Tab-separated table of C-alpha atoms in Angstrom:
chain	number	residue	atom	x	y	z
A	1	UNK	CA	-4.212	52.870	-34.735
A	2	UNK	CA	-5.136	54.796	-31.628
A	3	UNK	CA	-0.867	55.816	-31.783
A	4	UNK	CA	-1.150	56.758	-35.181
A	5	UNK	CA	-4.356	59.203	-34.875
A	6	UNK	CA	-2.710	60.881	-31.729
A	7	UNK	CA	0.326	61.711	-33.635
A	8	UNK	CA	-1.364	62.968	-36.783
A	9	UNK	CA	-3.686	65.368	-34.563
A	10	UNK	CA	-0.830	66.324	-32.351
A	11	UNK	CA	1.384	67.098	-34.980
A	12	UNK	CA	-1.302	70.147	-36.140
A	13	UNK	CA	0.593	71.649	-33.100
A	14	UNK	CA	3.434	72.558	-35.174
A	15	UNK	CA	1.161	74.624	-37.725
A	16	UNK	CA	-2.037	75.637	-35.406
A	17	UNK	CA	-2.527	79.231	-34.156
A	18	UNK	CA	-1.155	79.718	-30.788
A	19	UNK	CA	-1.092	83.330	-28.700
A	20	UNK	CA	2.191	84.347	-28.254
A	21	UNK	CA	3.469	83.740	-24.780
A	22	UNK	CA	7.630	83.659	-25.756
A	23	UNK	CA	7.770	80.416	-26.605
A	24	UNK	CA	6.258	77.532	-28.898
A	25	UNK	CA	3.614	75.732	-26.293
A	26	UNK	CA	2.302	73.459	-29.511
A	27	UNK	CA	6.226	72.296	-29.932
A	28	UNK	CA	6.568	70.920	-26.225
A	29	UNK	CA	2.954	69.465	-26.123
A	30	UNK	CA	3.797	67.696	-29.333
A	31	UNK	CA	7.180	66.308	-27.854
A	32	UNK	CA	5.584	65.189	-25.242
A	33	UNK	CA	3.044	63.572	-26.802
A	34	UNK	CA	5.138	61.848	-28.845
A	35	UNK	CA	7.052	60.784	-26.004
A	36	UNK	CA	3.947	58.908	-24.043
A	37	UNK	CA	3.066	57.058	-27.656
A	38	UNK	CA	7.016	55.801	-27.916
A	39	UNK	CA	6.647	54.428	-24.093
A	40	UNK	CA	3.455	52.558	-24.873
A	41	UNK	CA	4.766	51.131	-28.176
A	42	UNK	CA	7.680	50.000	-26.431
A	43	UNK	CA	5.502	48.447	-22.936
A	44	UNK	CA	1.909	47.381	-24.579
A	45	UNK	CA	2.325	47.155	-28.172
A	46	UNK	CA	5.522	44.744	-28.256
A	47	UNK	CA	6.502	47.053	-31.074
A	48	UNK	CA	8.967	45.900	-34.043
A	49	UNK	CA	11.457	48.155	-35.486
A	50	UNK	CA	12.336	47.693	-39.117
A	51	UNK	CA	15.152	50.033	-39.913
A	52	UNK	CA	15.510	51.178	-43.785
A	53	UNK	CA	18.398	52.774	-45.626
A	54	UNK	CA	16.413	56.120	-44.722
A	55	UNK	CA	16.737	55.716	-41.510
A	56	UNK	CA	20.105	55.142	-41.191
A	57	UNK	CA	20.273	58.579	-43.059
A	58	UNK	CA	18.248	59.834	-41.171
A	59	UNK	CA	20.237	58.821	-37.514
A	60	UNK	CA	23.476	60.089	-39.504
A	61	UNK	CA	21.495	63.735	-39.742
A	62	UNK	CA	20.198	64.024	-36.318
A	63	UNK	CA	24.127	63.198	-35.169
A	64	UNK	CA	25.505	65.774	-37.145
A	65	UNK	CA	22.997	68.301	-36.408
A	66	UNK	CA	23.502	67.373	-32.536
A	67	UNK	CA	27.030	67.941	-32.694
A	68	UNK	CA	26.746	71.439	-34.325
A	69	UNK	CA	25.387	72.618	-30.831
A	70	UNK	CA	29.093	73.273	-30.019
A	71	UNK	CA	29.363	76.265	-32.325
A	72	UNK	CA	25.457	76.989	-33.093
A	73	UNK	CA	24.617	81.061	-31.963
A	74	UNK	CA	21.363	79.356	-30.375
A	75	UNK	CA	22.051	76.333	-28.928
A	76	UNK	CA	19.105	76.100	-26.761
A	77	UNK	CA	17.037	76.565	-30.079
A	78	UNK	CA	19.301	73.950	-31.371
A	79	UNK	CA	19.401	71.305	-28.681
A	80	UNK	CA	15.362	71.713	-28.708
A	81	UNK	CA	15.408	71.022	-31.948
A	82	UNK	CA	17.476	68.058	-32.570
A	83	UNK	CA	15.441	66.577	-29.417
A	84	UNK	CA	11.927	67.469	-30.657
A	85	UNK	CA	13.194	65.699	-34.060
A	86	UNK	CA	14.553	63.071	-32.814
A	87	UNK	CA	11.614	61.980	-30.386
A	88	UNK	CA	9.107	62.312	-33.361
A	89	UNK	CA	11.255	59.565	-35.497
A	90	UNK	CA	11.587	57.214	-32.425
A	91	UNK	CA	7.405	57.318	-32.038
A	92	UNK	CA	7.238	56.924	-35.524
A	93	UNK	CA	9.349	53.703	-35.562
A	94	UNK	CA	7.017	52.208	-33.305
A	95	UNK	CA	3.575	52.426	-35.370
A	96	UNK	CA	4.494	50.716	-38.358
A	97	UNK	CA	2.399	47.836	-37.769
A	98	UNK	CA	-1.051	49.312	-38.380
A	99	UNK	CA	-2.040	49.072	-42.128
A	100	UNK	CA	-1.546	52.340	-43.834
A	101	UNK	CA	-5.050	52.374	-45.461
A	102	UNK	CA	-5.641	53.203	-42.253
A	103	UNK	CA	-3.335	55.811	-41.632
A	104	UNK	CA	-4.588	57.045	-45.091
A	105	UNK	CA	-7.974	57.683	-43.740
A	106	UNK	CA	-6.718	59.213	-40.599
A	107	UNK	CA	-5.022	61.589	-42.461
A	108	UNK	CA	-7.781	62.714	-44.964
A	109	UNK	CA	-10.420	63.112	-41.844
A	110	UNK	CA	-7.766	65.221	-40.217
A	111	UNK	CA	-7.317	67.312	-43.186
A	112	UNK	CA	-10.913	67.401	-43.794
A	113	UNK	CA	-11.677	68.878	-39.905
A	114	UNK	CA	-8.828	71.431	-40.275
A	115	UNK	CA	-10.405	72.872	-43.736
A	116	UNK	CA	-13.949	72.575	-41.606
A	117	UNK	CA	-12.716	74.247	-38.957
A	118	UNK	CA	-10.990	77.007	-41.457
A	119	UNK	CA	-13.578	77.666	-43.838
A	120	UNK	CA	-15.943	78.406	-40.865
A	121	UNK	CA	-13.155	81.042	-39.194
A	122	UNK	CA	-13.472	82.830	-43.041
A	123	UNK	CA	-17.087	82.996	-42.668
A	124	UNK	CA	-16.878	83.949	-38.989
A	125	UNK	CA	-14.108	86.114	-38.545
A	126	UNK	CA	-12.189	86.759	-41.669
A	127	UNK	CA	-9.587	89.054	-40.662
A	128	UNK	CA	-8.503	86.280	-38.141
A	129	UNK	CA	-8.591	83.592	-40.950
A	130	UNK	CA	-6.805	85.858	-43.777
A	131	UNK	CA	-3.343	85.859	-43.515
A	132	UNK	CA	-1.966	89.398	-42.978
A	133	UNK	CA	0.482	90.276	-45.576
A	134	UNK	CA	-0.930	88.923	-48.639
A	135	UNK	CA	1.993	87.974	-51.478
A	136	UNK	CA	-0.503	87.141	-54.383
A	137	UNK	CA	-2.791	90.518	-53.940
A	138	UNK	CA	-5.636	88.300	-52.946
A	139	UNK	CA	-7.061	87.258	-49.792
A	140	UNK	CA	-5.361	83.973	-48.140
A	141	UNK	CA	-7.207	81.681	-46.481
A	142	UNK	CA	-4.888	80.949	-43.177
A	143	UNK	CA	-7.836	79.535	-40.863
A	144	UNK	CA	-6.806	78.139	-38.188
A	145	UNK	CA	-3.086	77.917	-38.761
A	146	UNK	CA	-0.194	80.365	-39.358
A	147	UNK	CA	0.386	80.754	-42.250
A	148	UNK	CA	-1.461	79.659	-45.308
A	149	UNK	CA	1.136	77.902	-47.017
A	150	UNK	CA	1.374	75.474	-44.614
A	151	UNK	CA	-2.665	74.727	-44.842
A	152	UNK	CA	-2.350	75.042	-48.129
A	153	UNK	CA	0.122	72.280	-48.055
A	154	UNK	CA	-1.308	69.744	-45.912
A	155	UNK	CA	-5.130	70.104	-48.064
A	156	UNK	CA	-2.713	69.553	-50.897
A	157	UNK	CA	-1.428	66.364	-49.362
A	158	UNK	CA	-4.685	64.623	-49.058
A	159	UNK	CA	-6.153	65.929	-52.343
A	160	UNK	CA	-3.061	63.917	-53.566
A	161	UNK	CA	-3.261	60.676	-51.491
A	162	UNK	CA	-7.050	61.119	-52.475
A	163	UNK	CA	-6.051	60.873	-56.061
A	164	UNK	CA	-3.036	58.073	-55.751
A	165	UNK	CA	-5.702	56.237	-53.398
A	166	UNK	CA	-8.051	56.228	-56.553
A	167	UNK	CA	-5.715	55.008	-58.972
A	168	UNK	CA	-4.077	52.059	-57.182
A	169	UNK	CA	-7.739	51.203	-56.257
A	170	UNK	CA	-7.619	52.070	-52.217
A	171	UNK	CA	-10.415	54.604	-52.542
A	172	UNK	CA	-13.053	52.428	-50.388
A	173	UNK	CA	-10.585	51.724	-47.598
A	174	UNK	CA	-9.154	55.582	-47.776
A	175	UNK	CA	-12.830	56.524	-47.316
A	176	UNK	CA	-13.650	54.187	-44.551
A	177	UNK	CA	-17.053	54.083	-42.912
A	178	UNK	CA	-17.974	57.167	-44.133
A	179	UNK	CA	-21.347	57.629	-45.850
A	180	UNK	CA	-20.779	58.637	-49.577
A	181	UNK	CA	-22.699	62.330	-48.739
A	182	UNK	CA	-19.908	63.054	-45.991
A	183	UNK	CA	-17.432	61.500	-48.041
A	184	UNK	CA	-18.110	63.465	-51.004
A	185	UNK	CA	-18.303	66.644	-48.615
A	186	UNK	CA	-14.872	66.189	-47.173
A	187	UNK	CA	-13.607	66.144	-50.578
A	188	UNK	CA	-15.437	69.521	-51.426
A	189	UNK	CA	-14.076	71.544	-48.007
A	190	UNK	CA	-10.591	70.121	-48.684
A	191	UNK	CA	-10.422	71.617	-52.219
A	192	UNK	CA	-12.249	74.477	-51.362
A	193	UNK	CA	-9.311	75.181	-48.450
A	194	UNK	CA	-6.564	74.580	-51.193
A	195	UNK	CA	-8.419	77.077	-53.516
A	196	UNK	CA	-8.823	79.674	-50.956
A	197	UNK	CA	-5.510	79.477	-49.797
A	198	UNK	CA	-3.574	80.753	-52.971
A	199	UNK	CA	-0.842	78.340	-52.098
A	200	UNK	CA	0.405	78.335	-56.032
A	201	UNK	CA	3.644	76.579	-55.400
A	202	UNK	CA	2.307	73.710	-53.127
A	203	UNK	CA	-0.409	73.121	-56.143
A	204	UNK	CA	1.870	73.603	-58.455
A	205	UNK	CA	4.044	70.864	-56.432
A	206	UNK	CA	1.269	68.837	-56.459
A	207	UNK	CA	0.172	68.658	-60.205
A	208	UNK	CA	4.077	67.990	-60.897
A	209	UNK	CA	3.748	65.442	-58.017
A	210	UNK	CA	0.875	63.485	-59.413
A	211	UNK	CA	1.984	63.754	-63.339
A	212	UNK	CA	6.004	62.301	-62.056
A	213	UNK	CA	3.946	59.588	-60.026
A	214	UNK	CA	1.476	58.639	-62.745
A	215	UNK	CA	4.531	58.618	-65.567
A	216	UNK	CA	6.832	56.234	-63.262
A	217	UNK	CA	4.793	54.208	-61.895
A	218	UNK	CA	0.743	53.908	-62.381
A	219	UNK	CA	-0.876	50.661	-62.629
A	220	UNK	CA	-3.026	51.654	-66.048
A	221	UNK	CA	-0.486	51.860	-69.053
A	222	UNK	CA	-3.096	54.671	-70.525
A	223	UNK	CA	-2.678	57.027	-67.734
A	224	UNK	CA	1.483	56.154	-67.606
A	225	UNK	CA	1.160	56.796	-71.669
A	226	UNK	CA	-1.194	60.288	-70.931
A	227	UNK	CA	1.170	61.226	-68.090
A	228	UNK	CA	4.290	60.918	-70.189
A	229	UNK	CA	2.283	62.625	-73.119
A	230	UNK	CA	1.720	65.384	-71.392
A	231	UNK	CA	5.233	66.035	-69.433
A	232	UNK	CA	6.782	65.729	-73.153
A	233	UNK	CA	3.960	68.615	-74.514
A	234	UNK	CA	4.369	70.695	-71.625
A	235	UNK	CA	8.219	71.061	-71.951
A	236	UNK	CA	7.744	71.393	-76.156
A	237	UNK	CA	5.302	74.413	-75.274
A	238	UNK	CA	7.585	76.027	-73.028
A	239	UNK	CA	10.582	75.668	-75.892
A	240	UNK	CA	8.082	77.325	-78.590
A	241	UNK	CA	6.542	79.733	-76.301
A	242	UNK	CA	8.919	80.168	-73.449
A	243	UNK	CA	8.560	83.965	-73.420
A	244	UNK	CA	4.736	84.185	-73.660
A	245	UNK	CA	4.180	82.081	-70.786
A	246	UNK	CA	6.932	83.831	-68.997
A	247	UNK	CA	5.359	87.133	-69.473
A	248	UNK	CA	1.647	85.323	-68.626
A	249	UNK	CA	2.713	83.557	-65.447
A	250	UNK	CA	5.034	86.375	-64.205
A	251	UNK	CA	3.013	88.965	-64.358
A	252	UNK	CA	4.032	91.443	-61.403
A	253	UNK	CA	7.512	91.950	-59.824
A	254	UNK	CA	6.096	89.369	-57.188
A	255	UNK	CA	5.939	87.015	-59.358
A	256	UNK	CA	9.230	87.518	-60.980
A	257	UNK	CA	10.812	87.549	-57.531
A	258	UNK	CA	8.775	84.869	-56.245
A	259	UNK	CA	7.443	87.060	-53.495
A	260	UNK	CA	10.876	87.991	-52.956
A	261	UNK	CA	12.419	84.663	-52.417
A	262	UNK	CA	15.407	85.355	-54.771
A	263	UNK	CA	16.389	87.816	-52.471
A	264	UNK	CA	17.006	85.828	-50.111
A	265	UNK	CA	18.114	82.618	-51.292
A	266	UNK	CA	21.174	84.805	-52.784
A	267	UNK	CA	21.769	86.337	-49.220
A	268	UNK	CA	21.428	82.779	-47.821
A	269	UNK	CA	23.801	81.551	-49.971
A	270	UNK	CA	26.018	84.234	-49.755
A	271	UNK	CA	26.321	84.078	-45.437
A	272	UNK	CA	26.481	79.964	-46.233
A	273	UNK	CA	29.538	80.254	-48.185
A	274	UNK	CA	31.251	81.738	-45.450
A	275	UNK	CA	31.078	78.754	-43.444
A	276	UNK	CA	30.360	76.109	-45.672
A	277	UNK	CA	31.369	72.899	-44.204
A	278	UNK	CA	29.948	72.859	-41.189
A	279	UNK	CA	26.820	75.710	-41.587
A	280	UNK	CA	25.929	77.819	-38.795
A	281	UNK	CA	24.217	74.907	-36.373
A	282	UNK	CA	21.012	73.192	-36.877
A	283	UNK	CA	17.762	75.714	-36.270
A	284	UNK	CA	19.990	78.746	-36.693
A	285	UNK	CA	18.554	80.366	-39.026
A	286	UNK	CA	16.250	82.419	-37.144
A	287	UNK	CA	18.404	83.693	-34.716
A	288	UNK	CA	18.941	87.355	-33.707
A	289	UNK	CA	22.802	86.729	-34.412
A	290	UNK	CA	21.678	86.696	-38.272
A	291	UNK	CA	19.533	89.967	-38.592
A	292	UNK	CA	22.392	92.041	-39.922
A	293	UNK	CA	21.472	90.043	-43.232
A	294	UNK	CA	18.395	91.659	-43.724
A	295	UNK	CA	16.755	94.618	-44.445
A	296	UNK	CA	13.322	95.511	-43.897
A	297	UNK	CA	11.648	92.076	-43.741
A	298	UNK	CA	13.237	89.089	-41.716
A	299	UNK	CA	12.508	85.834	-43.025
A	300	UNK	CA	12.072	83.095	-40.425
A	301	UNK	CA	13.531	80.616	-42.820
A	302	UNK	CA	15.506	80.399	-46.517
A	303	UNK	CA	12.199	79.400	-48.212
A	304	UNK	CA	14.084	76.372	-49.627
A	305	UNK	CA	14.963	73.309	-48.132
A	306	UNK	CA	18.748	72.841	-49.318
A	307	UNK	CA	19.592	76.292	-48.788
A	308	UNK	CA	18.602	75.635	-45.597
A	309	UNK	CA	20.082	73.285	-44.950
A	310	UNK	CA	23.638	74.466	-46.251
A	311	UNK	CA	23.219	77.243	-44.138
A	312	UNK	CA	22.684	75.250	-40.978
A	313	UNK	CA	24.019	72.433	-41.486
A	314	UNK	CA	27.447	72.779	-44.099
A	315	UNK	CA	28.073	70.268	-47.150
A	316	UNK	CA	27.930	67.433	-44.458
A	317	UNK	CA	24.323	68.150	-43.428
A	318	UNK	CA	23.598	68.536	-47.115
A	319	UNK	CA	25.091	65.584	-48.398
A	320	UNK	CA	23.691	63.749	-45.317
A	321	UNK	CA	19.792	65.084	-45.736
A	322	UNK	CA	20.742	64.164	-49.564
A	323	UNK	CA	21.012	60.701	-49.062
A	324	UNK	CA	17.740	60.642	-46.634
A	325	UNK	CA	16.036	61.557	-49.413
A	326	UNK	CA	17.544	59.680	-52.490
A	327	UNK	CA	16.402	56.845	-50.534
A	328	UNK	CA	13.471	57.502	-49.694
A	329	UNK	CA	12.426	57.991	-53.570
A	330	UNK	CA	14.715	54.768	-54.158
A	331	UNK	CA	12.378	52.989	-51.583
A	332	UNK	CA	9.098	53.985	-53.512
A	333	UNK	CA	10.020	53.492	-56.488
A	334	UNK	CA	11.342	49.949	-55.718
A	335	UNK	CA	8.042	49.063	-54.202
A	336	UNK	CA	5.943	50.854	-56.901
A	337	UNK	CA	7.842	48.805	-59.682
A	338	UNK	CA	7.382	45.528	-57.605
A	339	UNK	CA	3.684	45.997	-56.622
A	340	UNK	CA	2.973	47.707	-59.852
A	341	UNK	CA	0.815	50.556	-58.905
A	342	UNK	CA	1.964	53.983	-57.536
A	343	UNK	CA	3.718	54.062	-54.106
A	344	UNK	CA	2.912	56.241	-50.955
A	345	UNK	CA	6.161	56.840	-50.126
A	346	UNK	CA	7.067	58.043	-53.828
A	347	UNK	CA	3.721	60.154	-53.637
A	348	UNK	CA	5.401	61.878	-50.762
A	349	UNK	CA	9.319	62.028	-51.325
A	350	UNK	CA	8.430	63.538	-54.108
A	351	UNK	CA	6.116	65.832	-53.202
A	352	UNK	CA	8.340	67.014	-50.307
A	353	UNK	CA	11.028	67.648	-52.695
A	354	UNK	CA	8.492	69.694	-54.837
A	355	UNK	CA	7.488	72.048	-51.755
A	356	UNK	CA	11.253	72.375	-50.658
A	357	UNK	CA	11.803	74.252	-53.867
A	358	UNK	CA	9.775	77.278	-52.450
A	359	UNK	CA	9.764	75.977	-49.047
A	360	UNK	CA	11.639	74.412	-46.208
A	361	UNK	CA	10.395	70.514	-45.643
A	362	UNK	CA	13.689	68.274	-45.289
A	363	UNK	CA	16.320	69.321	-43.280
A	364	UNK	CA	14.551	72.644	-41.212
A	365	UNK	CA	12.385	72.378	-38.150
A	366	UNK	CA	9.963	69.745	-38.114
A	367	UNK	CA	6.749	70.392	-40.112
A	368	UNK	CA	3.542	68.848	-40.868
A	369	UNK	CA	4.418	67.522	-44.109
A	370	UNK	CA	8.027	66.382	-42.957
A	371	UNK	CA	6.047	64.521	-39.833
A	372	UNK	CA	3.645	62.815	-42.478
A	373	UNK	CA	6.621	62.045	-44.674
A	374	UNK	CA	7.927	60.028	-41.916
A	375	UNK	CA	4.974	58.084	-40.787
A	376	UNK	CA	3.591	57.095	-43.996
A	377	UNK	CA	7.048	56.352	-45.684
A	378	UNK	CA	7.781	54.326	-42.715
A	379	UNK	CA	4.595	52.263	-42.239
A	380	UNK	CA	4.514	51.414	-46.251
A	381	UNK	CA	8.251	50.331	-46.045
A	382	UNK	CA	7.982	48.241	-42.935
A	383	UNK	CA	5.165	46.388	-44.834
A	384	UNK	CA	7.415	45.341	-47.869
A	385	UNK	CA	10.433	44.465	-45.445
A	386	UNK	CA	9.473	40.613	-45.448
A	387	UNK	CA	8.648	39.201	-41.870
A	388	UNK	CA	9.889	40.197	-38.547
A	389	UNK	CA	12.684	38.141	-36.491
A	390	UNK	CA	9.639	37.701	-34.008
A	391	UNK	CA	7.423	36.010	-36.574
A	392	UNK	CA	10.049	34.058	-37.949
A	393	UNK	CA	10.343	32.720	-34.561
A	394	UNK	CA	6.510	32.079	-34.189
A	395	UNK	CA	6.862	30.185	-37.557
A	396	UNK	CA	9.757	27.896	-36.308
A	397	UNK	CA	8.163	27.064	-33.512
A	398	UNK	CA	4.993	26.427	-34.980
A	399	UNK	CA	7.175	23.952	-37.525
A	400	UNK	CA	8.837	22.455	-34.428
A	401	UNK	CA	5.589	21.301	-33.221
A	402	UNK	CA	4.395	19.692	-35.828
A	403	UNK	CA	7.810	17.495	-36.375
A	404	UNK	CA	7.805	16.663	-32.929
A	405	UNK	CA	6.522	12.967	-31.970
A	406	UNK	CA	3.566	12.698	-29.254
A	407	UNK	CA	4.953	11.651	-25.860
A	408	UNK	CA	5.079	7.644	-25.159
A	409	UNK	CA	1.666	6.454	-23.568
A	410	UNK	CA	2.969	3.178	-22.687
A	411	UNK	CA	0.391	1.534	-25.383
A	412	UNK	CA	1.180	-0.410	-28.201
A	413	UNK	CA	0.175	1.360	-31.506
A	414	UNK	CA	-0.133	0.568	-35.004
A	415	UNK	CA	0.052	-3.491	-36.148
């Protein structure tokens, strides 16, 4: 458990605020860390690894991306990358013993510290908590990270396990040992954070999250029946009054641009096509060799995850980040149909593929949400994968010992 809480608080190092000293500090720190909690699994923890079809995607990915070094404009970038990548998975294969209730409430008291933490920089120093450049016209809670978004995204992410926690009925082991007052607290901050953050498309991802979970897979047949209900009224509405809520939703050429995100997913796609098969090279993106492409403002990424990833990473990335997450959403809902309540793993697959459509998540440089993805996927899968070779040993043995006959004494027993 102690594993699991260092990764979750070291992987805030990908998001947190750092001064700007050339390079990524948080990134190396977090490698590292990772690094030291993959050595002790491996020497103290006699860890277990329980490889799913995801995996095996995922291994396929890291390969290709690793080999597209030889052409990448940035291969340091690249090679850094790959690594940083590739060490989180390996750490992450190593803590899927602890019970994910657990790893549950880790993650909520994390979440719930960070929106502390950035509802007090608001209150203290709000032109160091709002994010500069405002795309919504209002003020955006950042607090202590970079870019609001990405808070907005991981207060989103325990609002959400907070909510699939309720239904399947984990709520008292989610909460944990804390009093209902500081419970109930947490809960209030972590909203609060999502509210003041004006991330609409993570909520957005979220309510379509939660109403696809509820709908496939939720353990009381009047919330799968409400869900349902309510997916089927939604799209009627939008076939009666498509234009009305077009013109009410999409109100300013910000909105109708999504802060200017068609622009550049059309010259993403555009500089993709040139080299289609293999992409650019893996973490490319960013790269000075690129800026001809834009104008005035220089996105750091395509602000969508398969864009993305065709740009980087060609139709064999694509098709090979594809797969990763096909099974991954395979996986939950196979264990949400055989345990009959809503999965984790769906919860997040989902959700990740939500936030990818305005956002990069699978298939970029490693995130937050892609690091939780990961863990929580992996720890709920390794629990449904039936025993271990090593405890199918243990249970031999055990058998053997029973069958076997106590040594000869040399006295006569029985009649």
């Amino acid at each position: 458990m102690s594993g699991t809480a260092t990764i979750v608080i070291a992987s805030l190092l990908l998001e947190i605020h750092q001064f700007d000293v050339g390079i990524k500090l948080g990134n190396i720190v977090f490698a590292v860390i990772c690094l030291l909690v993959f050595r002790t699994g491996l020497w103290r923890l006699e860890a277990r690894f329980v490889l799913t079809a995801a995996d095996y995607w995922m291994i396929l990915y890291l390969l290709w991306a690793a080999f597209s070094v030889l052409y990448s404009p940035a291969p340091v970038e690249t090679i850094f990358q790959v690594g940083l990548a590739t060490i989180v998975w390996a750490s992450l294969l190593v803590l899927r013993q602890p019970p994910l209730t657990n790893t549950l409430h880790i993650v909520f008291v994390v979440a719930a510290i960070i929106s502390t933490f950035s509802v007090a920089a608001y209150l203290f120093d709000a032109d160091f908590a709002i994010q500069p450049f405002s795309s919504t016209g209002a003020a955006e809670l950042r607090g202590v990270f970079e870019h609001q978004l990405r808070l907005g995204m991981l207060a989103a992410v325990a609002v959400g396990l907070l909510v699939v926690a309720f239904i399947n009925g984990d709520l008292p082991k989610l909460r944990g040992r804390l009093t209902r007052p500081v419970f109930g607290g947490c809960v209030a901050v972590i909203v609060a954070t999502l509210y003041l953050s004006q991330a609409r498309s993570p909520t957005a991802a979220l309510m379509l999250t939660l109403a696809a979970c509820c709908a496939f897979a939720a353990p009381q047949r009047w919330l799968r029946y409400t869900a349902i209900f309510g997916i089927g009224a939604s799209v009627f509405l939008i076939y009666l009054y498509g234009q009305e809520i077009s013109r009410a939703v999409f109100a300013t050429e910000s909105d109708l641009t999504f802060s200017g995100r068609l622009k550049i997913w059309q010259e993403t796609w555009s500089a993709a096509d040139l080299q289609g098969w293999t992409g650019y090279g893996f973490a490319s993106f960013s790269s000075s060799t690129f800026d001809w492409l834009w104008g005035h403002y220089r996105p750091t990424s395509a602000h969508n995850s398969l864009l993305q990833t065709y740009f980087e990473t060609g139709y064999i990335g694509s098709l090979l980040m594809l797969g990763f997450v096909i099974a991954l959403l395979s996986r939950g809902l196979s264990i949400s149909f055989r345990t009959r309540r809503i999965s984790y793993t769906l919860f997040m697959a989902i959700y990740g593929v939500s936030c990818s459509l305005m956002s990069v998540i699978y298939g970029g440089k490693l995130s937050i949400l892609m690091t939780l993805i990961l863990l929580i996927s992996g720890q709920e899968q390794a629990g449904k994968a039936g025993p271990t070779a090593s405890s199918r040993r243990a249970t031999l043995d055990a058998a053997r010992r029973r069958m076997t006959p106590p040594p000869f004494t040399g006295k006569a027993t029985g009649t």
